[in-house]
Amino acid sequence: MVKLKETVDFDSYVDNFLPQPDSVDGCEGGADKKRRRLTQKNLFQLWGLENPNLDLRPSTATSLASRKNQQRLCPFYKRIAGTPFTVDAFCYGSVKGCSAYFLSHFHADHYIGLTKGWSHGPIYCTNLTARLLRICLYVSPSFICPLELGTEYSLNGIKITMLDANHCPGAALIHFRLPNGQCYLHTGDFRASKLMQSYPVLASQRINILYLDTTYCNPKYRFPSKEDVLEFVVGVTRRYLNNHPKTIVVVGAYSIGKEHVYSAISKALGVKIYANASRRRILRSFGWVGISENLSTNGKDTPLHILPISSLRFEILQRYLASQDGQYTSMLSFRPTGDSYMLLIACDPSLLVDFVPYFMQKFLTSYHYIYKGWTYSETIGENLNLIKPTSKGNITIYGVPYSEHSNFIELQEFVQFLRPEKIIPTVNVGNAVNRGKMQSYFQQWLKA
Protein backbone atom coordinates (compact mmCIF):
# COMPACT_ATOMS: atom_id res chain seq x y z
CA MET A 1 0.00 0.00 0.00
CA VAL A 2 1.36 3.39 -0.96
CA LYS A 3 1.11 6.03 1.71
CA LEU A 4 0.62 9.66 0.81
CA LYS A 5 2.76 12.26 2.44
CA GLU A 6 1.35 14.07 5.45
CA THR A 7 1.14 17.25 3.38
CA VAL A 8 -1.43 15.70 1.06
CA ASP A 9 -3.97 18.17 -0.32
CA PHE A 10 -7.20 16.44 0.69
CA ASP A 11 -9.32 18.52 -1.65
CA SER A 12 -7.25 17.56 -4.69
CA TYR A 13 -7.03 13.97 -3.52
CA VAL A 14 -10.78 13.61 -3.13
CA ASP A 15 -11.38 15.14 -6.55
CA ASN A 16 -9.19 12.43 -8.10
CA PHE A 17 -11.51 9.70 -6.86
CA LEU A 18 -14.22 10.15 -9.48
CA PRO A 19 -14.59 6.76 -11.22
CA GLN A 20 -14.20 6.37 -14.95
CA PRO A 21 -17.60 6.25 -16.70
CA ASP A 22 -17.21 2.76 -18.15
CA SER A 23 -15.53 1.08 -15.18
CA VAL A 24 -17.24 -1.66 -13.18
CA ASP A 25 -15.96 -2.87 -9.83
CA GLY A 26 -16.50 -6.17 -8.13
CA CYS A 27 -15.27 -8.08 -5.12
CA GLU A 28 -14.10 -11.60 -4.74
CA GLY A 29 -16.28 -13.90 -2.71
CA GLY A 30 -16.83 -17.58 -2.11
CA ALA A 31 -20.00 -19.64 -1.88
CA ASP A 32 -20.79 -18.44 1.64
CA LYS A 33 -20.73 -14.79 0.60
CA LYS A 34 -22.85 -15.56 -2.44
CA ARG A 35 -25.47 -17.32 -0.33
CA ARG A 36 -25.51 -14.42 2.11
CA ARG A 37 -26.18 -11.94 -0.67
CA LEU A 38 -28.87 -14.07 -2.24
CA THR A 39 -30.66 -14.38 1.09
CA GLN A 40 -31.29 -10.62 0.86
CA LYS A 41 -33.44 -10.93 -2.27
CA ASN A 42 -36.90 -10.27 -0.97
CA LEU A 43 -35.98 -7.43 1.37
CA PHE A 44 -35.37 -5.22 -1.61
CA GLN A 45 -38.27 -6.76 -3.49
CA LEU A 46 -40.31 -5.58 -0.53
CA TRP A 47 -39.03 -2.05 -1.04
CA GLY A 48 -39.43 -2.26 -4.81
CA LEU A 49 -35.75 -1.56 -5.37
CA GLU A 50 -35.05 -4.14 -8.06
CA ASN A 51 -35.18 -4.75 -11.79
CA PRO A 52 -35.72 -1.14 -12.90
CA ASN A 53 -37.07 -0.48 -16.36
CA LEU A 54 -34.51 1.95 -17.71
CA ASP A 55 -36.91 3.02 -20.45
CA LEU A 56 -39.30 4.39 -17.82
CA ARG A 57 -36.74 6.33 -15.84
CA PRO A 58 -36.77 10.12 -15.87
CA SER A 59 -34.41 11.58 -18.44
CA THR A 60 -30.97 12.28 -17.00
CA ALA A 61 -28.85 15.34 -17.64
CA THR A 62 -26.58 13.23 -19.85
CA SER A 63 -29.40 11.86 -21.99
CA LEU A 64 -30.95 15.28 -22.34
CA ALA A 65 -27.65 16.89 -23.22
CA SER A 66 -27.09 14.32 -25.97
CA ARG A 67 -30.23 15.64 -27.66
CA LYS A 68 -29.46 19.30 -27.16
CA ASN A 69 -29.07 19.99 -30.85
CA GLN A 70 -32.49 18.60 -31.70
CA GLN A 71 -35.47 20.91 -31.92
CA ARG A 72 -37.77 19.91 -29.08
CA LEU A 73 -41.18 21.21 -28.13
CA CYS A 74 -42.05 21.83 -24.51
CA PRO A 75 -44.48 19.06 -23.39
CA PHE A 76 -47.84 20.00 -21.94
CA TYR A 77 -47.02 18.65 -18.48
CA LYS A 78 -44.31 21.30 -18.12
CA ARG A 79 -46.75 24.10 -18.96
CA ILE A 80 -49.07 25.42 -16.27
CA ALA A 81 -52.55 25.45 -17.79
CA GLY A 82 -54.12 28.86 -18.34
CA THR A 83 -50.86 30.71 -17.62
CA PRO A 84 -47.79 31.84 -19.55
CA PHE A 85 -45.62 29.81 -17.12
CA THR A 86 -43.50 26.67 -17.44
CA VAL A 87 -41.85 24.52 -14.77
CA ASP A 88 -38.46 22.84 -15.27
CA ALA A 89 -38.57 23.45 -19.02
CA PHE A 90 -35.15 24.98 -19.65
CA CYS A 91 -33.93 22.40 -22.14
CA TYR A 92 -36.46 23.63 -24.72
CA GLY A 93 -34.82 27.00 -25.17
CA SER A 94 -37.21 29.90 -25.66
CA VAL A 95 -40.67 28.41 -25.12
CA LYS A 96 -43.32 30.10 -27.24
CA GLY A 97 -45.78 32.04 -25.10
CA CYS A 98 -43.77 31.62 -21.89
CA SER A 99 -43.10 34.78 -19.89
CA ALA A 100 -41.81 33.14 -16.68
CA TYR A 101 -39.68 30.03 -16.22
CA PHE A 102 -40.01 28.28 -12.85
CA LEU A 103 -37.31 25.98 -11.47
CA SER A 104 -38.52 23.56 -8.80
CA HIS A 105 -35.05 22.57 -7.54
CA PHE A 106 -31.38 22.36 -8.40
CA HIS A 107 -31.01 18.90 -9.90
CA ALA A 108 -29.50 18.58 -13.35
CA ASP A 109 -32.43 16.78 -14.96
CA HIS A 110 -34.58 19.78 -14.04
CA TYR A 111 -32.23 22.70 -14.77
CA ILE A 112 -30.62 21.20 -17.88
CA GLY A 113 -30.45 23.97 -20.48
CA LEU A 114 -29.66 26.65 -17.94
CA THR A 115 -26.23 28.21 -18.49
CA LYS A 116 -24.51 31.49 -17.77
CA GLY A 117 -25.73 32.60 -21.20
CA TRP A 118 -29.43 32.10 -20.38
CA SER A 119 -31.49 35.00 -21.77
CA HIS A 120 -34.93 33.56 -22.59
CA GLY A 121 -36.77 35.02 -19.62
CA PRO A 122 -36.91 35.40 -15.84
CA ILE A 123 -36.26 32.34 -13.65
CA TYR A 124 -38.40 31.98 -10.52
CA CYS A 125 -37.13 29.70 -7.76
CA THR A 126 -36.45 29.59 -4.02
CA ASN A 127 -33.72 31.70 -2.44
CA LEU A 128 -31.45 28.70 -1.92
CA THR A 129 -31.85 27.51 -5.51
CA ALA A 130 -31.16 31.05 -6.68
CA ARG A 131 -27.82 31.04 -4.84
CA LEU A 132 -26.91 27.72 -6.45
CA LEU A 133 -27.74 29.08 -9.90
CA ARG A 134 -25.29 31.91 -9.30
CA ILE A 135 -22.40 30.02 -7.71
CA CYS A 136 -22.62 26.78 -9.72
CA LEU A 137 -23.95 27.77 -13.15
CA TYR A 138 -23.04 31.47 -13.13
CA VAL A 139 -26.48 32.43 -14.37
CA SER A 140 -26.83 36.19 -14.60
CA PRO A 141 -28.52 37.61 -11.47
CA SER A 142 -30.58 39.84 -13.76
CA PHE A 143 -32.59 36.76 -14.80
CA ILE A 144 -32.96 35.20 -11.34
CA CYS A 145 -36.06 36.00 -9.27
CA PRO A 146 -35.77 34.40 -5.80
CA LEU A 147 -38.97 33.69 -3.85
CA GLU A 148 -39.29 33.07 -0.11
CA LEU A 149 -40.87 29.80 0.97
CA GLY A 150 -44.39 30.24 2.33
CA THR A 151 -44.81 33.77 0.97
CA GLU A 152 -47.48 34.59 -1.61
CA TYR A 153 -46.40 36.59 -4.66
CA SER A 154 -48.40 38.03 -7.55
CA LEU A 155 -47.27 37.70 -11.15
CA ASN A 156 -49.52 38.67 -14.06
CA GLY A 157 -52.47 38.55 -11.66
CA ILE A 158 -51.62 34.98 -10.63
CA LYS A 159 -50.81 34.25 -6.98
CA ILE A 160 -47.73 32.07 -6.48
CA THR A 161 -46.52 30.35 -3.30
CA MET A 162 -43.41 28.20 -2.93
CA LEU A 163 -43.61 25.39 -0.34
CA ASP A 164 -40.93 23.08 1.03
CA ALA A 165 -40.88 19.89 -1.07
CA ASN A 166 -38.92 17.67 1.35
CA HIS A 167 -36.56 16.74 -1.47
CA CYS A 168 -33.12 18.31 -1.90
CA PRO A 169 -32.09 21.68 -0.41
CA GLY A 170 -34.12 24.48 -1.97
CA ALA A 171 -36.67 22.18 -3.60
CA ALA A 172 -40.21 23.55 -3.73
CA LEU A 173 -43.79 22.64 -4.43
CA ILE A 174 -45.19 25.50 -6.51
CA HIS A 175 -48.78 26.61 -5.88
CA PHE A 176 -50.56 28.76 -8.48
CA ARG A 177 -53.89 30.51 -7.84
CA LEU A 178 -55.43 32.00 -10.97
CA PRO A 179 -57.70 35.09 -11.08
CA ASN A 180 -60.72 32.81 -11.65
CA GLY A 181 -60.00 30.98 -8.38
CA GLN A 182 -58.57 27.84 -9.98
CA CYS A 183 -55.62 26.41 -8.00
CA TYR A 184 -52.83 24.31 -9.47
CA LEU A 185 -49.98 22.59 -7.63
CA HIS A 186 -46.74 21.46 -9.26
CA THR A 187 -44.74 19.18 -6.97
CA GLY A 188 -41.45 19.20 -8.87
CA ASP A 189 -39.60 16.33 -7.20
CA PHE A 190 -40.82 15.74 -3.64
CA ARG A 191 -41.13 13.31 -0.74
CA ALA A 192 -44.69 13.62 0.54
CA SER A 193 -45.02 13.93 4.31
CA LYS A 194 -47.75 14.43 6.90
CA LEU A 195 -46.34 17.90 7.55
CA MET A 196 -47.50 19.01 4.11
CA GLN A 197 -51.09 18.52 5.22
CA SER A 198 -50.57 21.45 7.59
CA TYR A 199 -49.53 23.88 4.83
CA PRO A 200 -52.30 26.53 4.98
CA VAL A 201 -52.44 27.05 1.23
CA LEU A 202 -52.98 23.31 0.69
CA ALA A 203 -55.37 22.77 3.58
CA SER A 204 -57.65 25.68 2.72
CA GLN A 205 -57.96 25.58 -1.08
CA ARG A 206 -59.11 22.83 -3.45
CA ILE A 207 -56.49 21.83 -5.99
CA ASN A 208 -57.96 21.72 -9.48
CA ILE A 209 -54.88 20.35 -11.25
CA LEU A 210 -52.04 18.47 -9.55
CA TYR A 211 -48.80 18.08 -11.50
CA LEU A 212 -47.43 15.08 -9.62
CA ASP A 213 -43.93 13.63 -9.26
CA THR A 214 -44.63 10.01 -10.23
CA THR A 215 -41.08 8.68 -10.04
CA TYR A 216 -42.20 5.81 -7.81
CA CYS A 217 -45.89 5.58 -8.72
CA ASN A 218 -45.96 1.80 -8.70
CA PRO A 219 -47.19 -0.48 -5.88
CA LYS A 220 -43.82 -2.24 -5.76
CA TYR A 221 -42.12 0.89 -4.39
CA ARG A 222 -42.66 0.65 -0.64
CA PHE A 223 -39.30 1.68 0.77
CA PRO A 224 -38.92 3.00 4.34
CA SER A 225 -39.31 6.59 5.48
CA LYS A 226 -36.30 8.88 5.52
CA GLU A 227 -36.54 9.11 9.29
CA ASP A 228 -36.33 5.33 9.70
CA VAL A 229 -33.32 5.12 7.40
CA LEU A 230 -31.50 7.94 9.21
CA GLU A 231 -32.10 6.24 12.55
CA PHE A 232 -30.71 3.01 11.11
CA VAL A 233 -27.59 4.72 9.70
CA VAL A 234 -26.84 6.49 12.98
CA GLY A 235 -27.34 3.27 14.93
CA VAL A 236 -25.01 1.28 12.67
CA THR A 237 -22.36 4.00 12.85
CA ARG A 238 -22.53 4.26 16.62
CA ARG A 239 -22.20 0.50 17.10
CA TYR A 240 -19.40 0.21 14.58
CA LEU A 241 -17.33 2.98 16.17
CA ASN A 242 -17.83 1.50 19.61
CA ASN A 243 -16.35 -1.78 18.37
CA HIS A 244 -13.76 -0.27 16.04
CA PRO A 245 -12.71 3.19 17.32
CA LYS A 246 -10.12 3.76 14.56
CA THR A 247 -12.74 3.76 11.81
CA ILE A 248 -13.27 6.41 9.15
CA VAL A 249 -16.92 6.86 8.14
CA VAL A 250 -17.60 7.72 4.49
CA VAL A 251 -20.99 8.79 3.15
CA GLY A 252 -21.65 8.89 -0.58
CA ALA A 253 -23.64 11.90 -1.76
CA TYR A 254 -24.69 13.80 -4.85
CA SER A 255 -23.54 17.36 -5.45
CA ILE A 256 -26.96 18.37 -4.10
CA GLY A 257 -28.80 15.74 -2.09
CA LYS A 258 -28.31 13.22 0.76
CA GLU A 259 -27.19 15.99 3.15
CA HIS A 260 -29.45 14.72 5.91
CA VAL A 261 -27.60 11.39 6.01
CA TYR A 262 -24.23 12.78 6.99
CA SER A 263 -25.65 15.66 9.03
CA ALA A 264 -27.57 13.09 11.12
CA ILE A 265 -24.32 11.23 11.84
CA SER A 266 -22.53 14.50 12.62
CA LYS A 267 -25.21 15.61 15.06
CA ALA A 268 -25.62 12.24 16.79
CA LEU A 269 -21.90 11.60 17.28
CA GLY A 270 -20.74 15.19 17.75
CA VAL A 271 -18.18 15.10 14.92
CA LYS A 272 -17.43 17.54 12.13
CA ILE A 273 -17.96 16.85 8.43
CA TYR A 274 -15.10 16.80 5.95
CA ALA A 275 -15.88 17.54 2.30
CA ASN A 276 -13.75 18.95 -0.49
CA ALA A 277 -13.67 22.67 -1.22
CA SER A 278 -16.30 22.53 -3.95
CA ARG A 279 -18.82 20.72 -1.76
CA ARG A 280 -18.05 22.96 1.24
CA ARG A 281 -18.81 26.00 -0.90
CA ILE A 282 -22.17 24.55 -1.87
CA LEU A 283 -23.03 23.47 1.68
CA ARG A 284 -22.20 26.88 3.12
CA SER A 285 -24.51 28.48 0.57
CA PHE A 286 -27.44 26.64 2.19
CA GLY A 287 -27.14 28.66 5.39
CA TRP A 288 -28.22 25.60 7.36
CA VAL A 289 -27.62 25.56 11.09
CA GLY A 290 -25.85 22.31 11.92
CA ILE A 291 -23.87 22.01 8.70
CA SER A 292 -22.05 25.26 7.94
CA GLU A 293 -20.42 25.50 11.38
CA ASN A 294 -19.59 21.78 11.40
CA LEU A 295 -17.59 21.66 8.18
CA SER A 296 -13.90 20.79 8.41
CA THR A 297 -11.26 21.89 5.91
CA ASN A 298 -8.85 19.16 7.01
CA GLY A 299 -9.74 15.52 6.52
CA LYS A 300 -7.49 14.47 9.40
CA ASP A 301 -9.56 16.40 11.94
CA THR A 302 -12.71 14.28 11.72
CA PRO A 303 -13.63 10.65 10.98
CA LEU A 304 -16.70 11.67 8.93
CA HIS A 305 -15.91 12.21 5.24
CA ILE A 306 -18.16 12.87 2.23
CA LEU A 307 -17.32 11.48 -1.21
CA PRO A 308 -19.22 11.43 -4.51
CA ILE A 309 -21.70 8.57 -4.42
CA SER A 310 -20.23 7.18 -7.65
CA SER A 311 -16.86 6.67 -5.96
CA LEU A 312 -18.05 4.18 -3.32
CA ARG A 313 -16.19 1.25 -4.79
CA PHE A 314 -13.74 -0.97 -2.96
CA GLU A 315 -10.75 -0.08 -5.12
CA ILE A 316 -11.31 3.65 -4.66
CA LEU A 317 -12.13 3.36 -0.97
CA GLN A 318 -9.02 1.28 -0.32
CA ARG A 319 -6.88 4.03 -1.83
CA TYR A 320 -8.72 6.61 0.21
CA LEU A 321 -8.16 4.68 3.44
CA ALA A 322 -4.47 4.33 2.58
CA SER A 323 -4.24 8.10 2.25
CA GLN A 324 -5.00 8.50 5.96
CA ASP A 325 -1.40 7.58 6.96
CA GLY A 326 -2.48 4.96 9.45
CA GLN A 327 -4.81 7.27 11.37
CA TYR A 328 -7.65 4.83 10.67
CA THR A 329 -7.49 1.05 10.38
CA SER A 330 -10.93 0.40 8.91
CA MET A 331 -13.68 2.11 6.92
CA LEU A 332 -17.47 2.12 7.23
CA SER A 333 -19.27 3.62 4.26
CA PHE A 334 -22.90 4.26 3.37
CA ARG A 335 -24.37 4.39 -0.09
CA PRO A 336 -27.84 6.00 0.19
CA THR A 337 -29.34 5.05 -3.15
CA GLY A 338 -33.12 5.12 -2.94
CA ASP A 339 -33.31 7.50 -5.89
CA SER A 340 -31.41 5.03 -8.05
CA TYR A 341 -34.25 2.47 -7.99
CA MET A 342 -32.01 -0.18 -6.46
CA LEU A 343 -29.21 -0.68 -4.00
CA LEU A 344 -25.89 -0.69 -5.81
CA ILE A 345 -22.94 -1.82 -3.71
CA ALA A 346 -19.71 -3.42 -4.82
CA CYS A 347 -19.96 -7.21 -5.13
CA ASP A 348 -19.36 -10.03 -7.57
CA PRO A 349 -21.04 -8.98 -10.86
CA SER A 350 -21.72 -12.65 -11.63
CA LEU A 351 -24.50 -12.53 -9.04
CA LEU A 352 -26.46 -10.32 -11.41
CA VAL A 353 -26.85 -12.91 -14.14
CA ASP A 354 -30.13 -14.39 -12.93
CA PHE A 355 -31.76 -11.08 -12.13
CA VAL A 356 -30.56 -8.39 -14.53
CA PRO A 357 -30.58 -8.33 -18.34
CA TYR A 358 -27.08 -8.70 -19.74
CA PHE A 359 -26.98 -5.21 -21.26
CA MET A 360 -27.45 -3.68 -17.80
CA GLN A 361 -24.64 -5.59 -16.09
CA LYS A 362 -21.90 -3.30 -17.44
CA PHE A 363 -23.56 -0.40 -15.62
CA LEU A 364 -24.36 -2.06 -12.32
CA THR A 365 -22.15 -3.18 -9.45
CA SER A 366 -24.71 -5.15 -7.44
CA TYR A 367 -28.10 -5.92 -6.09
CA HIS A 368 -28.86 -6.99 -2.54
CA TYR A 369 -31.38 -9.79 -2.04
CA ILE A 370 -33.21 -11.58 0.76
CA TYR A 371 -35.16 -14.83 0.99
CA LYS A 372 -38.76 -14.87 -0.26
CA GLY A 373 -41.73 -14.65 2.07
CA TRP A 374 -41.99 -11.08 3.31
CA THR A 375 -45.31 -9.28 3.12
CA TYR A 376 -45.90 -5.56 3.10
CA SER A 377 -46.77 -3.69 6.27
CA GLU A 378 -46.64 -0.04 7.22
CA THR A 379 -43.93 -0.90 9.74
CA ILE A 380 -41.64 -1.65 6.83
CA GLY A 381 -38.84 0.38 8.41
CA GLU A 382 -38.33 -2.42 10.93
CA ASN A 383 -36.85 -4.52 8.13
CA LEU A 384 -33.87 -2.20 7.83
CA ASN A 385 -32.07 -4.27 10.45
CA LEU A 386 -32.06 -7.14 7.97
CA ILE A 387 -29.70 -5.27 5.64
CA LYS A 388 -26.31 -6.96 5.52
CA PRO A 389 -23.25 -4.99 4.47
CA THR A 390 -20.69 -6.07 1.91
CA SER A 391 -17.14 -6.21 3.21
CA LYS A 392 -13.74 -6.60 1.63
CA GLY A 393 -10.81 -6.64 4.00
CA ASN A 394 -11.15 -3.70 6.37
CA ILE A 395 -13.75 -1.86 4.31
CA THR A 396 -17.49 -2.26 4.87
CA ILE A 397 -20.17 -0.80 2.59
CA TYR A 398 -23.82 -0.47 3.55
CA GLY A 399 -26.37 0.20 0.84
CA VAL A 400 -29.41 1.89 2.36
CA PRO A 401 -32.78 2.67 0.66
CA TYR A 402 -32.75 6.41 1.38
CA SER A 403 -35.02 8.15 -1.11
CA GLU A 404 -35.91 11.79 -1.57
CA HIS A 405 -38.94 10.86 -3.69
CA SER A 406 -42.32 9.68 -2.41
CA ASN A 407 -43.01 5.97 -2.23
CA PHE A 408 -46.31 4.57 -3.52
CA ILE A 409 -48.17 4.76 -0.20
CA GLU A 410 -47.01 8.33 0.41
CA LEU A 411 -48.24 9.36 -3.04
CA GLN A 412 -51.61 7.79 -2.29
CA GLU A 413 -51.94 9.59 1.05
CA PHE A 414 -50.93 12.91 -0.52
CA VAL A 415 -53.47 12.58 -3.34
CA GLN A 416 -56.23 11.53 -0.95
CA PHE A 417 -55.46 14.56 1.22
CA LEU A 418 -55.61 17.01 -1.69
CA ARG A 419 -58.38 15.25 -3.66
CA PRO A 420 -57.55 17.18 -6.85
CA GLU A 421 -59.96 17.33 -9.77
CA LYS A 422 -57.24 16.27 -12.20
CA ILE A 423 -53.79 14.72 -11.88
CA ILE A 424 -51.07 15.14 -14.48
CA PRO A 425 -48.07 12.81 -13.93
CA THR A 426 -44.70 14.39 -14.69
CA VAL A 427 -42.35 11.37 -14.58
CA ASN A 428 -42.37 8.05 -16.48
CA VAL A 429 -44.88 9.44 -18.97
CA GLY A 430 -43.23 8.25 -22.19
CA ASN A 431 -45.11 4.95 -22.23
CA ALA A 432 -48.87 4.78 -22.87
CA VAL A 433 -49.30 1.61 -20.82
CA ASN A 434 -47.51 3.16 -17.88
CA ARG A 435 -49.60 6.33 -18.13
CA GLY A 436 -52.75 4.22 -18.12
CA LYS A 437 -51.65 2.34 -15.02
CA MET A 438 -50.93 5.55 -13.16
CA GLN A 439 -54.31 7.01 -14.06
CA SER A 440 -55.98 3.85 -12.76
CA TYR A 441 -54.16 4.26 -9.46
CA PHE A 442 -55.31 7.88 -9.24
CA GLN A 443 -58.92 6.88 -9.86
CA GLN A 444 -58.78 4.20 -7.17
CA TRP A 445 -57.28 6.63 -4.65
CA LEU A 446 -59.89 9.30 -5.29
CA LYS A 447 -62.77 6.82 -5.01
CA ALA A 448 -61.65 5.72 -1.54
Coordinates of C-alpha atoms in Angstrom, one line a residue, residues 8-10 30 54 89 96 163 165 182 201 214 218 221 230 277 281 287 290 299 315 382 391 441:
V8 CA -1.4 15.7 1.1
D9 CA -4.0 18.2 -0.3
F10 CA -7.2 16.4 0.7
G30 CA -16.8 -17.6 -2.1
L54 CA -34.5 2.0 -17.7
A89 CA -38.6 23.4 -19.0
K96 CA -43.3 30.1 -27.2
L163 CA -43.6 25.4 -0.3
A165 CA -40.9 19.9 -1.1
Q182 CA -58.6 27.8 -10.0
V201 CA -52.4 27.1 1.2
T214 CA -44.6 10.0 -10.2
N218 CA -46.0 1.8 -8.7
Y221 CA -42.1 0.9 -4.4
L230 CA -31.5 7.9 9.2
A277 CA -13.7 22.7 -1.2
R281 CA -18.8 26.0 -0.9
G287 CA -27.1 28.7 5.4
G290 CA -25.8 22.3 11.9
G299 CA -9.7 15.5 6.5
E315 CA -10.7 -0.1 -5.1
E382 CA -38.3 -2.4 10.9
S391 CA -17.1 -6.2 3.2
Y441 CA -54.2 4.3 -9.5

